[in-house]
Short mmCIF file of C-alpha atoms and ligand atoms in Angstrom, two decimals:
data_model
loop_
_atom_site.label_atom_id
_atom_site.label_comp_id
_atom_site.label_asym_id
_atom_site.label_seq_id
_atom_site.Cartn_x
_atom_site.Cartn_y
_atom_site.Cartn_z
CA UNK A 1 -9.60 7.30 17.20
CA UNK A 2 -10.89 6.42 20.67
CA UNK A 3 -10.66 2.81 21.82
CA UNK A 4 -14.29 1.98 21.19
CA UNK A 5 -14.22 3.36 17.66
CA UNK A 6 -10.92 1.65 16.98
CA UNK A 7 -12.34 -1.70 18.10
CA UNK A 8 -15.25 -1.14 15.74
CA UNK A 9 -12.89 -0.41 12.82
CA UNK A 10 -10.68 -3.41 13.67
CA UNK A 11 -13.75 -5.64 13.58
CA UNK A 12 -15.09 -4.13 10.37
CA UNK A 13 -11.66 -4.34 8.70
CA UNK A 14 -11.39 -7.98 9.62
CA UNK A 15 -14.84 -8.74 8.23
CA UNK A 16 -14.19 -6.75 5.05
CA UNK A 17 -10.99 -8.59 4.23
CA UNK A 18 -12.30 -11.92 5.48
CA UNK A 19 -15.22 -11.63 3.05
CA UNK A 20 -15.25 -11.43 -0.71
CA UNK A 21 -12.22 -9.76 -2.23
CA UNK A 22 -12.87 -9.56 -5.94
CA UNK A 23 -10.27 -8.94 -8.61
CA UNK A 24 -11.88 -6.34 -10.87
CA UNK A 25 -9.24 -5.71 -13.50
CA UNK A 26 -5.61 -5.12 -14.34
CA UNK A 27 -5.62 -1.74 -16.03
CA UNK A 28 -2.77 -1.21 -18.49
CA UNK A 29 -3.44 2.47 -18.94
CA UNK A 30 -4.99 5.32 -17.01
CA UNK A 31 -7.78 5.53 -19.58
CA UNK A 32 -9.05 2.07 -18.72
CA UNK A 33 -9.40 2.39 -14.94
CA UNK A 34 -12.77 1.36 -13.51
CA UNK A 35 -15.36 4.11 -12.91
CA UNK A 36 -14.82 5.95 -9.61
CA UNK A 37 -17.84 4.39 -7.93
CA UNK A 38 -16.10 3.87 -4.55
CA UNK A 39 -13.28 5.45 -2.64
CA UNK A 40 -9.94 3.79 -3.20
CA UNK A 41 -6.63 3.12 -1.49
CA UNK A 42 -3.48 2.19 -3.37
CA UNK A 43 -0.37 0.22 -2.41
CA UNK A 44 2.97 1.35 -3.84
CA UNK A 45 6.59 0.45 -3.22
CA UNK A 46 9.89 -0.62 -4.72
CA UNK A 47 9.90 -3.99 -6.44
CA UNK A 48 10.53 -6.79 -3.96
CA UNK A 49 9.45 -4.67 -0.99
CA UNK A 50 6.85 -7.31 -0.08
CA UNK A 51 3.77 -5.69 -1.65
CA UNK A 52 2.20 -8.89 -3.01
CA UNK A 53 2.83 -10.69 0.28
CA UNK A 54 1.23 -7.84 2.18
CA UNK A 55 -1.88 -7.69 0.01
CA UNK A 56 -2.23 -11.45 0.28
CA UNK A 57 -1.71 -11.15 4.05
CA UNK A 58 -4.46 -8.57 4.36
CA UNK A 59 -6.92 -10.68 2.45
CA UNK A 60 -5.74 -13.98 3.94
CA UNK A 61 -5.84 -15.31 0.42
CA UNK A 62 -2.58 -16.85 -0.60
CA UNK A 63 -2.23 -16.00 -4.25
CA UNK A 64 -4.49 -13.06 -4.86
CA UNK A 65 -1.84 -10.45 -5.62
CA UNK A 66 0.69 -12.83 -7.10
CA UNK A 67 -1.71 -14.33 -9.64
CA UNK A 68 -2.56 -10.92 -10.95
CA UNK A 69 1.11 -9.93 -10.92
CA UNK A 70 2.28 -12.50 -13.43
CA UNK A 71 5.46 -11.48 -15.31
CA UNK A 72 4.78 -9.22 -18.24
CA UNK A 73 1.72 -7.81 -16.56
CA UNK A 74 3.63 -6.08 -13.81
CA UNK A 75 3.00 -2.59 -15.15
CA UNK A 76 -0.72 -2.97 -14.58
CA UNK A 77 -2.75 -1.24 -11.92
CA UNK A 78 -4.58 -4.13 -10.32
CA UNK A 79 -8.00 -3.33 -8.90
CA UNK A 80 -9.67 -5.30 -6.12
CA UNK A 81 -13.09 -4.61 -4.65
CA UNK A 82 -13.43 -5.11 -0.90
CA UNK A 83 -16.18 -4.59 1.69
CA UNK A 84 -19.23 -4.64 -0.59
CA UNK A 85 -21.17 -7.12 1.59
CA UNK A 86 -20.25 -5.16 4.71
CA UNK A 87 -21.67 -1.93 3.28
CA UNK A 88 -18.17 -0.44 3.23
CA UNK A 89 -17.09 -0.80 -0.39
CA UNK A 90 -13.60 0.32 -1.36
CA UNK A 91 -11.21 -0.31 -4.22
CA UNK A 92 -7.81 -1.62 -3.20
CA UNK A 93 -5.26 -0.91 -5.91
CA UNK A 94 -1.97 -2.73 -6.34
CA UNK A 95 0.26 -0.25 -8.19
CA UNK A 96 3.23 -1.43 -10.24
CA UNK A 97 6.49 -1.62 -8.28
CA UNK A 98 9.24 0.91 -8.96
CA UNK A 99 13.01 1.22 -8.70
CA UNK A 100 13.88 -2.29 -9.71
CA UNK A 101 17.64 -2.43 -10.29
CA UNK A 102 17.33 -3.97 -13.74
CA UNK A 103 14.90 -1.35 -14.94
CA UNK A 104 16.38 1.45 -16.98
CA UNK A 105 15.96 5.13 -16.15
CA UNK A 106 13.51 5.53 -19.02
CA UNK A 107 11.34 2.78 -17.53
CA UNK A 108 11.41 4.60 -14.20
CA UNK A 109 10.36 7.81 -15.92
CA UNK A 110 7.58 5.89 -17.60
CA UNK A 111 6.43 4.67 -14.17
CA UNK A 112 6.50 8.22 -12.81
CA UNK A 113 4.48 9.45 -15.80
CA UNK A 114 1.79 6.80 -15.31
CA UNK A 115 1.62 7.33 -11.56
CA UNK A 116 1.50 11.13 -11.85
CA UNK A 117 -1.40 10.79 -14.26
CA UNK A 118 -3.07 8.35 -11.89
CA UNK A 119 -2.63 10.64 -8.87
CA UNK A 120 -3.95 13.65 -10.75
CA UNK A 121 -6.91 11.84 -12.24
CA UNK A 122 -8.36 9.79 -9.37
CA UNK A 123 -10.54 12.10 -7.34
CA UNK A 124 -11.72 9.08 -5.32
CA UNK A 125 -8.18 8.19 -4.18
CA UNK A 126 -8.18 8.49 -0.40
CA UNK A 127 -4.77 7.21 0.60
CA UNK A 128 -1.61 5.71 -0.83
CA UNK A 129 0.16 3.19 1.39
CA UNK A 130 3.84 3.43 0.55
CA UNK A 131 5.75 0.29 1.49
CA UNK A 132 9.31 0.50 2.77
CA UNK A 133 11.58 -2.48 3.44
CA UNK A 134 12.47 -2.21 7.14
CA UNK A 135 15.98 -3.53 6.47
CA UNK A 136 16.75 -0.64 4.14
CA UNK A 137 14.64 2.23 5.48
CA UNK A 138 13.78 5.19 3.27
CA UNK A 139 15.80 5.24 0.06
CA UNK A 140 16.26 8.25 -2.22
CA UNK A 141 13.79 6.74 -4.68
CA UNK A 142 11.19 6.47 -1.89
CA UNK A 143 11.77 10.10 -0.95
CA UNK A 144 11.32 11.10 -4.60
CA UNK A 145 7.94 9.36 -4.59
CA UNK A 146 7.03 11.04 -1.28
CA UNK A 147 7.86 14.44 -2.73
CA UNK A 148 5.76 13.59 -5.78
CA UNK A 149 2.85 12.62 -3.50
CA UNK A 150 3.29 15.85 -1.51
CA UNK A 151 3.16 17.84 -4.73
CA UNK A 152 0.06 15.98 -5.88
CA UNK A 153 -1.49 16.63 -2.43
CA UNK A 154 -2.40 12.97 -2.05
CA UNK A 155 -2.38 11.73 1.53
CA UNK A 156 -0.16 8.74 2.08
CA UNK A 157 1.08 6.56 4.90
CA UNK A 158 4.31 4.62 5.24
CA UNK A 159 4.27 0.91 5.98
CA UNK A 160 7.47 -0.87 7.01
CA UNK A 161 7.60 -4.42 5.68
CA UNK A 162 9.46 -7.60 6.75
CA UNK A 163 9.99 -6.50 10.38
CA UNK A 164 10.51 -10.15 11.31
CA UNK A 165 13.82 -10.01 9.46
CA UNK A 166 15.17 -7.49 11.99
CA UNK A 167 16.52 -8.19 15.47
CA UNK A 168 13.95 -7.48 18.16
CA UNK A 169 15.90 -4.46 19.45
CA UNK A 170 16.03 -2.90 15.98
CA UNK A 171 12.30 -3.14 15.23
CA UNK A 172 11.10 -0.20 17.35
CA UNK A 173 14.15 1.80 16.31
CA UNK A 174 13.39 1.64 12.58
CA UNK A 175 9.72 2.50 13.18
CA UNK A 176 10.75 5.55 15.25
CA UNK A 177 13.43 6.62 12.78
CA UNK A 178 11.05 6.36 9.83
CA UNK A 179 8.37 8.21 11.76
CA UNK A 180 10.83 11.05 12.43
CA UNK A 181 11.43 11.34 8.68
CA UNK A 182 7.75 10.98 7.78
CA UNK A 183 6.74 14.12 9.69
CA UNK A 184 8.98 16.20 7.42
CA UNK A 185 6.72 15.41 4.47
CA UNK A 186 3.59 17.49 4.34
CA UNK A 187 1.06 14.95 3.01
CA UNK A 188 2.54 12.00 4.89
CA UNK A 189 0.54 10.45 7.74
CA UNK A 190 2.53 10.88 10.98
CA UNK A 191 2.06 7.26 12.05
CA UNK A 192 4.19 4.57 10.42
CA UNK A 193 2.75 1.06 10.46
CA UNK A 194 5.22 -1.73 11.18
CA UNK A 195 4.38 -5.06 9.54
CA UNK A 196 5.42 -8.58 8.77
CA UNK A 197 3.28 -10.46 6.28
CA UNK A 198 5.11 -13.59 7.33
CA UNK A 199 4.01 -13.22 10.97
CA UNK A 200 0.77 -11.34 10.33
CA UNK A 201 2.00 -8.30 12.29
CA UNK A 202 0.30 -4.99 11.52
CA UNK A 203 -2.35 -6.49 9.22
CA UNK A 204 -5.14 -5.52 11.62
CA UNK A 205 -3.86 -1.94 11.73
CA UNK A 206 -3.94 -1.60 7.95
CA UNK A 207 -7.35 -3.25 7.71
CA UNK A 208 -8.68 -0.83 10.36
CA UNK A 209 -7.27 2.17 8.45
CA UNK A 210 -9.00 0.98 5.28
CA UNK A 211 -12.25 0.31 7.17
CA UNK A 212 -12.12 3.87 8.50
CA UNK A 213 -11.55 5.23 4.98
CA UNK A 214 -14.34 3.10 3.52
CA UNK A 215 -16.87 4.37 6.04
CA UNK A 216 -16.00 8.05 5.82
P1 GDP B 1 6.76 -7.48 -4.26
O1 GDP B 1 7.70 -7.53 -5.42
O2 GDP B 1 6.81 -6.14 -3.59
O3 GDP B 1 5.37 -7.90 -4.58
O4 GDP B 1 7.36 -8.48 -3.15
P2 GDP B 1 6.91 -9.95 -2.71
O5 GDP B 1 5.68 -9.92 -1.87
O6 GDP B 1 6.90 -10.84 -3.90
O7 GDP B 1 8.11 -10.32 -1.71
C1 GDP B 1 9.45 -10.28 -2.10
C2 GDP B 1 10.24 -11.29 -1.26
O8 GDP B 1 10.21 -10.92 0.12
C3 GDP B 1 9.65 -12.70 -1.32
O9 GDP B 1 10.73 -13.61 -1.31
C4 GDP B 1 8.84 -12.80 -0.04
O10 GDP B 1 8.73 -14.13 0.44
C5 GDP B 1 9.65 -11.95 0.92
N1 GDP B 1 8.78 -11.35 1.95
C6 GDP B 1 7.71 -10.56 1.74
N2 GDP B 1 7.16 -10.17 2.91
C7 GDP B 1 7.90 -10.74 3.89
C8 GDP B 1 7.83 -10.71 5.33
O11 GDP B 1 6.96 -10.08 5.97
N3 GDP B 1 8.80 -11.39 6.01
C9 GDP B 1 9.77 -12.08 5.37
N4 GDP B 1 10.68 -12.72 6.13
N5 GDP B 1 9.86 -12.15 4.03
C10 GDP B 1 8.94 -11.48 3.29
#
């Protein structure tokens, strides 16, 4: 992206997420997903990685993701519609979190089954944003998901969360380290986005990526 185009996407992204963000539905099964009328991007990550905070941070709406993520409904795929007024409509999907310590192996397999079906069935899926806690870096379970995404040939991009929790000197290091690992995965975007929902860092970058996707 040249600077002029990037500025355009930053502006559009800001307007898209500053405008109406509509909760469409929490789909409990792959058979009940909304029709593929727009392109879509999905957010995935281990439980507690900061996914709800990030989605709320993007939309600047405090409880958007959390309200739809009430306990007992956490296995839903939550659909939001963004950018309709701006002529850049896109579905933003909050996928159920994975790898929660209390969840049994069979629950994890269940998650994998649902997600595999989702990845195979959504022709309009343009990118998965895979969230990684910057304090922990890539875990084996994250790498398993990355391999699964590679195999499904779905393009995805890593987002480091909670960067504010790291010492200043460690922030660039973890971004570089994660980037060095990312390039080993075939369908993984080579640029890793560093974020803090708490401080608002990186929100513009993600919004610009989504604006670019929505207009292509
Ligand atoms: P989810 O389970 O992935 O949806 O994670 P949440 O968004 O609920 O966040 C899990 C915990 O991490 C909560 O206590 C958040 O307040 C905290 N958290 C999330 N994002 C950030 C961040 O950018 N900075 C800091 N310091 N804490 C965060």
